[in-house]
PDB file of C-alpha atoms in Angstrom:
ATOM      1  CA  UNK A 115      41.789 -32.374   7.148  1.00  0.00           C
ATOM      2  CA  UNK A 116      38.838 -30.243   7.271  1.00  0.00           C
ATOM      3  CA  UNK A 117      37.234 -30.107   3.349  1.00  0.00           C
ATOM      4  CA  UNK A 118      37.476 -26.113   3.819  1.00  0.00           C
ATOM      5  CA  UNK A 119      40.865 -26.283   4.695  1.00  0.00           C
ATOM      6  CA  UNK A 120      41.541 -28.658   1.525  1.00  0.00           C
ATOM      7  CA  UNK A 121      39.809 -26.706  -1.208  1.00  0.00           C
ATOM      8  CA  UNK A 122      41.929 -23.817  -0.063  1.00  0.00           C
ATOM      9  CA  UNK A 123      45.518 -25.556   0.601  1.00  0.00           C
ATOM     10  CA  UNK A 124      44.732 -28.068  -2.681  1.00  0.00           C
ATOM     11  CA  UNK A 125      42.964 -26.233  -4.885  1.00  0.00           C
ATOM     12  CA  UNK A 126      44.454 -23.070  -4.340  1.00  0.00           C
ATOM     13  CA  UNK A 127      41.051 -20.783  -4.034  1.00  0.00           C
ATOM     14  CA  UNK A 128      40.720 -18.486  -0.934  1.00  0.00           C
ATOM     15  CA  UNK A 129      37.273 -17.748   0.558  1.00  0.00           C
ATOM     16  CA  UNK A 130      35.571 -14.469  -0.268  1.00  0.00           C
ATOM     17  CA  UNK A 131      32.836 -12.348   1.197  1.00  0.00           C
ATOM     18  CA  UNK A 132      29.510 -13.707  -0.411  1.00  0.00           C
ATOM     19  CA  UNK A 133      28.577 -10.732  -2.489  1.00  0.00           C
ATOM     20  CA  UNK A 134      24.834 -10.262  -1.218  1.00  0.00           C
ATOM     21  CA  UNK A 135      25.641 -10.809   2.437  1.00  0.00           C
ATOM     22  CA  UNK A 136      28.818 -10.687   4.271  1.00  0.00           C
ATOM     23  CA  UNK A 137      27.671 -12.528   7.329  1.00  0.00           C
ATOM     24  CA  UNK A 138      28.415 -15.612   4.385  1.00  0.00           C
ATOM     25  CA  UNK A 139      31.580 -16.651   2.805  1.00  0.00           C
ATOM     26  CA  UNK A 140      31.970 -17.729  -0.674  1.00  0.00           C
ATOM     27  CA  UNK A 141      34.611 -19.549  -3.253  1.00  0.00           C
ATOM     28  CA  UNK A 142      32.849 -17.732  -6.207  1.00  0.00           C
ATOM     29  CA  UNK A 143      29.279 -16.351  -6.758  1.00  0.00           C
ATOM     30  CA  UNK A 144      28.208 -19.170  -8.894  1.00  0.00           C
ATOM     31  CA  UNK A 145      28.816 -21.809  -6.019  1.00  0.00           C
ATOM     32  CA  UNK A 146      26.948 -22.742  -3.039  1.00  0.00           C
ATOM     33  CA  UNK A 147      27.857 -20.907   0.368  1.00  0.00           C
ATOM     34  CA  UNK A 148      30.622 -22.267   1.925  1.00  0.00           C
ATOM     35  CA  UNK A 149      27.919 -22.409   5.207  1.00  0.00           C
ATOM     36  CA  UNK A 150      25.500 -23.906   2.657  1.00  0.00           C
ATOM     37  CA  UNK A 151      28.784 -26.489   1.786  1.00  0.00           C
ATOM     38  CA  UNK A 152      28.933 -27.302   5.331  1.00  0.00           C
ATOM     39  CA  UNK A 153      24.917 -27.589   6.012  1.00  0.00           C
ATOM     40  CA  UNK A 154      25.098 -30.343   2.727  1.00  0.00           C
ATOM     41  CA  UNK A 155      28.383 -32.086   4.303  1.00  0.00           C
ATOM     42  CA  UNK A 156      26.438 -32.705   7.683  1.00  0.00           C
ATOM     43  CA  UNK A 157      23.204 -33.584   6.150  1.00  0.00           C
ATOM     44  CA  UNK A 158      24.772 -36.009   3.997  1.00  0.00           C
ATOM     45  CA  UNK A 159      26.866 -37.633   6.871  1.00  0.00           C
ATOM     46  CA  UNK A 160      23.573 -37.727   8.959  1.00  0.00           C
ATOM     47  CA  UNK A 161      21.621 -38.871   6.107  1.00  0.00           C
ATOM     48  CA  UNK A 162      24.123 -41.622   4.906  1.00  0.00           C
ATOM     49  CA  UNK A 163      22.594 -42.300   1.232  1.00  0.00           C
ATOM     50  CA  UNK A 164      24.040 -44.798  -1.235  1.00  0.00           C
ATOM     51  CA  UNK A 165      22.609 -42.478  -3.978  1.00  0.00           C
ATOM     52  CA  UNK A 166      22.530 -38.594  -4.859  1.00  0.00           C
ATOM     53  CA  UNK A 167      21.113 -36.666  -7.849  1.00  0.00           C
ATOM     54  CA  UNK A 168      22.959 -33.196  -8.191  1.00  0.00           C
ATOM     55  CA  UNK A 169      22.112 -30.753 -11.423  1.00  0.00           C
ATOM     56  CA  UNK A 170      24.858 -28.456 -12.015  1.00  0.00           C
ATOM     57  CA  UNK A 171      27.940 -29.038 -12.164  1.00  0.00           C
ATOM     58  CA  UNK A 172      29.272 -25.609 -11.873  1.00  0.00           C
ATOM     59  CA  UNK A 173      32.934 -25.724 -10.343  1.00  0.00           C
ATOM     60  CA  UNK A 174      31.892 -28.513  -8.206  1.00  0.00           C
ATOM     61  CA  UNK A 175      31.879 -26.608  -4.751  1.00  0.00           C
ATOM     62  CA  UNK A 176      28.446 -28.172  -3.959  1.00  0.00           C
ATOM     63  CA  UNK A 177      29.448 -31.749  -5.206  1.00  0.00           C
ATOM     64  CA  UNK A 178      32.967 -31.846  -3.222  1.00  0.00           C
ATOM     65  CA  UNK A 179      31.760 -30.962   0.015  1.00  0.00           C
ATOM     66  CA  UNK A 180      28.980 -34.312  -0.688  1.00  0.00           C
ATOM     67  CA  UNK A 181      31.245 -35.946  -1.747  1.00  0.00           C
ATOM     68  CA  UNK A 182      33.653 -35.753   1.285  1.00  0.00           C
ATOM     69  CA  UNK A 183      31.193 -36.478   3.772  1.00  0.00           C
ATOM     70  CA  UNK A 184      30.273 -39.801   1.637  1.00  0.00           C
ATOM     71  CA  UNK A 185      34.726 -40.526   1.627  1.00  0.00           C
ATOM     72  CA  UNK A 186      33.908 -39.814   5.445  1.00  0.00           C
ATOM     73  CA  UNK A 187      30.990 -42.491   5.898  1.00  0.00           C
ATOM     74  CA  UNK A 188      32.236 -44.976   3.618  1.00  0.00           C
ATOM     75  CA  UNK A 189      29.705 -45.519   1.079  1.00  0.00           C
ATOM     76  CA  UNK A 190      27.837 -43.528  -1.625  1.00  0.00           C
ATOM     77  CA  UNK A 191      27.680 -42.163  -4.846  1.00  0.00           C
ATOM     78  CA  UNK A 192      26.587 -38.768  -6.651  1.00  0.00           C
ATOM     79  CA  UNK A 193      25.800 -38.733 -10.423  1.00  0.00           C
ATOM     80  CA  UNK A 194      25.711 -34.998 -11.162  1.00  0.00           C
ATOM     81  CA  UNK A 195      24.225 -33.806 -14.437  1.00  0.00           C
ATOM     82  CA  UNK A 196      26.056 -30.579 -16.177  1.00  0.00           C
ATOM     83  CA  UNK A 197      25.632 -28.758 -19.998  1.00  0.00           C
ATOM     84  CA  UNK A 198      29.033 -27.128 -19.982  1.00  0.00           C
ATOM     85  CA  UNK A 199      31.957 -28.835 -21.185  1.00  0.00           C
ATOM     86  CA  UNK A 200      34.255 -26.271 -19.510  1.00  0.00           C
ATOM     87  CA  UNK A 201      32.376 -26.608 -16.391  1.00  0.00           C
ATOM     88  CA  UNK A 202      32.836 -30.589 -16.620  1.00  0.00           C
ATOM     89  CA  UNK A 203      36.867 -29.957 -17.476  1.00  0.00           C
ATOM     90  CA  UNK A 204      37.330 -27.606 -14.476  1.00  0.00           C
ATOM     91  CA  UNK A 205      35.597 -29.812 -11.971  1.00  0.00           C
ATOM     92  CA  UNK A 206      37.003 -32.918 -13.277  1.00  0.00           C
ATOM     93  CA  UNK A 207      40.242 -31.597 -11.992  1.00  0.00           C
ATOM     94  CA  UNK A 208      39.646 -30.029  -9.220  1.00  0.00           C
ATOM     95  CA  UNK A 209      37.539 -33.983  -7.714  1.00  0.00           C
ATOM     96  CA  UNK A 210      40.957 -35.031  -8.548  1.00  0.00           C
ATOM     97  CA  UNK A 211      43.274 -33.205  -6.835  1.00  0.00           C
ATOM     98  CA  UNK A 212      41.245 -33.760  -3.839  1.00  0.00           C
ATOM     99  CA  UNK A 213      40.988 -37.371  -4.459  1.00  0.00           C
ATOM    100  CA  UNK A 214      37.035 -37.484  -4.687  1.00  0.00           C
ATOM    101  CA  UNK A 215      36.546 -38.143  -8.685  1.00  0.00           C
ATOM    102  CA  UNK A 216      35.758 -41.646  -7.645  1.00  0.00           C
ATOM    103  CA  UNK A 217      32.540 -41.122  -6.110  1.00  0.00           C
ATOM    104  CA  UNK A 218      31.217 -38.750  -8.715  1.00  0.00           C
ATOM    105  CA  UNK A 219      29.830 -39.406 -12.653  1.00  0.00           C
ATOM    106  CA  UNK A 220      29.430 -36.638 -14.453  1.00  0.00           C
ATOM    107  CA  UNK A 221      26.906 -36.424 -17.154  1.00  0.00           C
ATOM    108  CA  UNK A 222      27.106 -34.205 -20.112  1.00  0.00           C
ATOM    109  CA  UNK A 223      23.934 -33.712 -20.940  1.00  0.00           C
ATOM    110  CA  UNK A 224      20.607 -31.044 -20.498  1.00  0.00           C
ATOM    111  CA  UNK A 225      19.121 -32.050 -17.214  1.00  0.00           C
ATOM    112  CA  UNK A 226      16.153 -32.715 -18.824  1.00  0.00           C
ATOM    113  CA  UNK A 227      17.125 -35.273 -20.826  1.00  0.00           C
ATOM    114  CA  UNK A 228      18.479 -37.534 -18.099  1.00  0.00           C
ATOM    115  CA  UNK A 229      16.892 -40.546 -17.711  1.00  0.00           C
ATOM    116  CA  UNK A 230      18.278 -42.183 -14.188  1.00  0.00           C
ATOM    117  CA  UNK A 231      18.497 -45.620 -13.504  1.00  0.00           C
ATOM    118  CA  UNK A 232      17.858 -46.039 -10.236  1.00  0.00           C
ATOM    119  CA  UNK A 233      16.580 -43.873  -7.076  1.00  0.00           C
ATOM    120  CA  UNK A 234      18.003 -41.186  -5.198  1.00  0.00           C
ATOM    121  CA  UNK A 235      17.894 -40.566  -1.092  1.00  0.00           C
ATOM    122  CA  UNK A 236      19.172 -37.258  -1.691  1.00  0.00           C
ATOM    123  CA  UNK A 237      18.988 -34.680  -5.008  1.00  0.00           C
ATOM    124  CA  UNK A 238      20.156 -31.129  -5.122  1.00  0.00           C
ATOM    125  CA  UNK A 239      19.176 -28.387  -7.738  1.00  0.00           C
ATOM    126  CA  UNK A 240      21.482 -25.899  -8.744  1.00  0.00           C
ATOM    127  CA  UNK A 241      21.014 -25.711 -12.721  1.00  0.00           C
ATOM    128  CA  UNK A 242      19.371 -22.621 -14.393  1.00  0.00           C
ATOM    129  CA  UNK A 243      16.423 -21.227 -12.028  1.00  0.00           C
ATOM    130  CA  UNK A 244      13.971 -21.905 -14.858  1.00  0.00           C
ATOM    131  CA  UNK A 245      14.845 -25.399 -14.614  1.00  0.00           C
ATOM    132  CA  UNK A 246      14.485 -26.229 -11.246  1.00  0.00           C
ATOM    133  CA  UNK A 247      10.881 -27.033 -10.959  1.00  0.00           C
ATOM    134  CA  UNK A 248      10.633 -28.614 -13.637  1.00  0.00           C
ATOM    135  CA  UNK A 249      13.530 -30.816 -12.569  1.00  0.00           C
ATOM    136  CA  UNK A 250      12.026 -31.799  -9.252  1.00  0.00           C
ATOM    137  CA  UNK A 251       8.889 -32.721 -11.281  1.00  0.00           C
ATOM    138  CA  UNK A 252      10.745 -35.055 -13.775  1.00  0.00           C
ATOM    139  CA  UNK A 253      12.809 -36.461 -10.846  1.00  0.00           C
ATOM    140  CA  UNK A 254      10.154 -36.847  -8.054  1.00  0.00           C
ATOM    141  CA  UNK A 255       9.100 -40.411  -9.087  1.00  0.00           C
ATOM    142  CA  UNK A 256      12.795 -41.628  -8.644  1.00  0.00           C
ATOM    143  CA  UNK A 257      13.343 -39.868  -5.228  1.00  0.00           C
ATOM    144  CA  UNK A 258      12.890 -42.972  -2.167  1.00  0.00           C
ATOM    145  CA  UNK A 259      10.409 -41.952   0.155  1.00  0.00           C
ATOM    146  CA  UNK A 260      11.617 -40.196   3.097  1.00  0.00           C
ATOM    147  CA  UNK A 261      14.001 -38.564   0.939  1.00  0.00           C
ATOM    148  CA  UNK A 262      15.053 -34.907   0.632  1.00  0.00           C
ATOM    149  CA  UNK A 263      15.387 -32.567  -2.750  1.00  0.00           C
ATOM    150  CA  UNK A 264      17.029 -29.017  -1.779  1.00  0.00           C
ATOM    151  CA  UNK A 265      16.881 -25.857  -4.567  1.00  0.00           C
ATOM    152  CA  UNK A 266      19.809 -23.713  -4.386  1.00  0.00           C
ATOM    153  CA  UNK A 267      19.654 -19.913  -5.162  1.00  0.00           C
ATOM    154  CA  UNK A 268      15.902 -19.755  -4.250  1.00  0.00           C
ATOM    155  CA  UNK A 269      14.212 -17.627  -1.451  1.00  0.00           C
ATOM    156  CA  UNK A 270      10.886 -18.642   0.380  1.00  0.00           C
ATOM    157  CA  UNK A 271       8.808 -16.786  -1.892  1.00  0.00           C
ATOM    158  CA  UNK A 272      10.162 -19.151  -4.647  1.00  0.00           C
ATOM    159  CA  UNK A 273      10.386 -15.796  -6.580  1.00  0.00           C
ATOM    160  CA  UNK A 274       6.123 -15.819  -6.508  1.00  0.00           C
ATOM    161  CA  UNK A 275       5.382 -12.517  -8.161  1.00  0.00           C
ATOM    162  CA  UNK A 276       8.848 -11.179  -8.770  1.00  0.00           C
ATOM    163  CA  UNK A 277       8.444  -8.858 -12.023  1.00  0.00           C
ATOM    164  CA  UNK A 278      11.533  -7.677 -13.963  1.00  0.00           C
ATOM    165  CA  UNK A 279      10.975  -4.500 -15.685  1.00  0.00           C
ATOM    166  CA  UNK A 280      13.584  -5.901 -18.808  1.00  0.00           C
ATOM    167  CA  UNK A 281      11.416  -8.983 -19.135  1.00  0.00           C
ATOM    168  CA  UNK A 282       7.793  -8.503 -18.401  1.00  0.00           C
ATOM    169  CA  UNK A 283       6.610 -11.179 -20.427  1.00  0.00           C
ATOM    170  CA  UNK A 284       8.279 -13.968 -17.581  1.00  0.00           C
ATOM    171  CA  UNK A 285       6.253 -14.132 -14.607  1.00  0.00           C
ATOM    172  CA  UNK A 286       7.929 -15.355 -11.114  1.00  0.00           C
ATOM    173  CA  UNK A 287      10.999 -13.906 -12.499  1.00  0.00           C
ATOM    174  CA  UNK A 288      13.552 -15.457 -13.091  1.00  0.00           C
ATOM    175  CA  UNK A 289      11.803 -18.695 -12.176  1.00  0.00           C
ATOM    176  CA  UNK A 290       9.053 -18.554 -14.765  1.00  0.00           C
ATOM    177  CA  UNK A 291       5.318 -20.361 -14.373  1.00  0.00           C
ATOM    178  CA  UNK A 292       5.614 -23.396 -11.598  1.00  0.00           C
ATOM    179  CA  UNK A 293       5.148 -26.910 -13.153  1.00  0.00           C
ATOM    180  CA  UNK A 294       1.290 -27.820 -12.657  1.00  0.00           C
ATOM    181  CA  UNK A 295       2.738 -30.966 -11.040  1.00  0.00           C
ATOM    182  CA  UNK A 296       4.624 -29.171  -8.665  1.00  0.00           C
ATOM    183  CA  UNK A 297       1.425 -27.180  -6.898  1.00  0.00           C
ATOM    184  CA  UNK A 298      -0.514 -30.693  -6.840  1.00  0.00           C
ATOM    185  CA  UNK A 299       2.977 -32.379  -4.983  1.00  0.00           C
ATOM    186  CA  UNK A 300       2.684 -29.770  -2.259  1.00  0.00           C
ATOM    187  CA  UNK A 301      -1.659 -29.737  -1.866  1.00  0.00           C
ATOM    188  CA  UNK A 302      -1.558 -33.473  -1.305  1.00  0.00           C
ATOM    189  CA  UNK A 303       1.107 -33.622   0.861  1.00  0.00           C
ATOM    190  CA  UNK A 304       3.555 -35.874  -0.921  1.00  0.00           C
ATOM    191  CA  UNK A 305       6.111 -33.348  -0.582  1.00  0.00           C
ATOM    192  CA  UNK A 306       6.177 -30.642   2.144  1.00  0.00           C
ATOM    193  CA  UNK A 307       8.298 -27.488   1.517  1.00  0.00           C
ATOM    194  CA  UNK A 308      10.896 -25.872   4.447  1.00  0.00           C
ATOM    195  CA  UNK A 309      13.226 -22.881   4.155  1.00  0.00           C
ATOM    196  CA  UNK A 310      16.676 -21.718   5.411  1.00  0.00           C
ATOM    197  CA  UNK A 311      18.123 -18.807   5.932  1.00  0.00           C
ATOM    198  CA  UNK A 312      20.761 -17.858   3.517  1.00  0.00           C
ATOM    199  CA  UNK A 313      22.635 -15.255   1.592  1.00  0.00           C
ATOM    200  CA  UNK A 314      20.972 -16.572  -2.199  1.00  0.00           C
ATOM    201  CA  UNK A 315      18.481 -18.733  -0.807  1.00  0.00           C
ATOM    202  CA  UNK A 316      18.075 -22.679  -0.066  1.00  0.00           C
ATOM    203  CA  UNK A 317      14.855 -24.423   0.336  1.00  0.00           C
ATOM    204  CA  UNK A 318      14.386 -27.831   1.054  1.00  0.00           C
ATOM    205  CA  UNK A 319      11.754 -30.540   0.479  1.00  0.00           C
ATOM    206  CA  UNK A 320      10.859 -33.801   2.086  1.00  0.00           C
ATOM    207  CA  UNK A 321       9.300 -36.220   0.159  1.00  0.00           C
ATOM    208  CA  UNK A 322       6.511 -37.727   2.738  1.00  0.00           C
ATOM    209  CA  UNK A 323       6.995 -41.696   3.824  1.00  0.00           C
ATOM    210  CA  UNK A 324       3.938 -44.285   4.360  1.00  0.00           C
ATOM    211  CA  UNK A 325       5.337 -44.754   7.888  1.00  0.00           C
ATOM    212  CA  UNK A 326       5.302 -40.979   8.529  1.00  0.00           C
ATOM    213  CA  UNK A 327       3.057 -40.275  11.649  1.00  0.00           C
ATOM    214  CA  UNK A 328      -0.254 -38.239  11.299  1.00  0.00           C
ATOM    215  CA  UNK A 329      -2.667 -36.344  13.469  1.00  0.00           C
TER     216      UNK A 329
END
């Protein structure tokens, strides 16, 4: 059964207009896309990694659309890191009843604070938008080369120069100063940035392999 079709029959949620563009549709406005769902299912299914690195929980729409394509391929696991204890309850139940808990661990925990024990082929950030950055710093080192770190929620200006009149004191609102670290990833090409189109904004990086061909 298509994962779409089993989030809706399952879980009993019905897909909404996305709120900020109706060309998307939605499960709730806290959630990836269910296009952006789809994009992750293939990529994962293309990819094929043994290990993923998700931050933020949320309901779990992001983590049950991974985690179906890796039922589909076979193989795989996602650790996924989440502050909220409700969050953790409601997702818990929901990987159930679609059979999927089994390749997911949930953390309980600040994102931050995780200290992984192993590498990742594959991370997605979804926690608070101050966060991100940072997060992709902190988790660079245990990213394989070759791999791929997407940002949900983020457009391609990466929120450069957005000002809220409520809150002048945060620049890059509400993403806040960039991580030092993160500018001197991108100048020296050990991670190169690409963008999709999409109602909130995904962005995408790819962490640059030794084999990697260059002009």
């Amino acid at each position: 059964m298509d994962i779409v079709r089993e989030i809706e029959e399952k879980l009993g949620i019905k897909a909404l207009s996305e709120v900020t563009d109706n060309r998307f549709l939605m499960f709730d406005d806290g959630g990836i896309e269910i296009s952006t769902g789809q994009l992750l299912h293939g990529f994962i299914k293309r990819l094929k990694p043994e290990n993923i690195l998700e931050t933020g929980l949320y309901s779990a729409i992001s983590t049950i659309f991974m985690a179906d394509a890796i039922r589909e391929n076979g193989f795989g696991h996602i650790e996924t890191i989440e502050f909220e204890k409700t969050h953790i309850e409601r997702s818990q139940d929901r990987l159930n009843k679609l059979d999927l808990r089994k390749f997911v661990t949930i953390h309980h925990m600040s994102s931050l604070d995780f200290q992984p024990s192993g590498t990742y082929e594959f991370m997605l950030a979804d926690t608070e938008l101050n966060l991100r950055f940072h997060e992709l710093v902190k988790f660079f080192p245990y990213l394989d080369e070759g791999g791929y770190i997407f940002i949900h929620d983020m457009p391609r200006t990466l929120c450069k120069g957005n000002v809220n009149a409520d809150h002048p004191e945060i620049v890059n609102w509400p993403v806040g100063e960039f991580p030092p670290e993160f500018n001197e990833l991108l100048k020296t090409d050990k991670l190169r940035l690409f963008h999709f189109g999409s109602a909130r904004g995904l962005i995408g990086f790819y962490k640059t392999h030794g084999g990697d061909y260059k002009v």
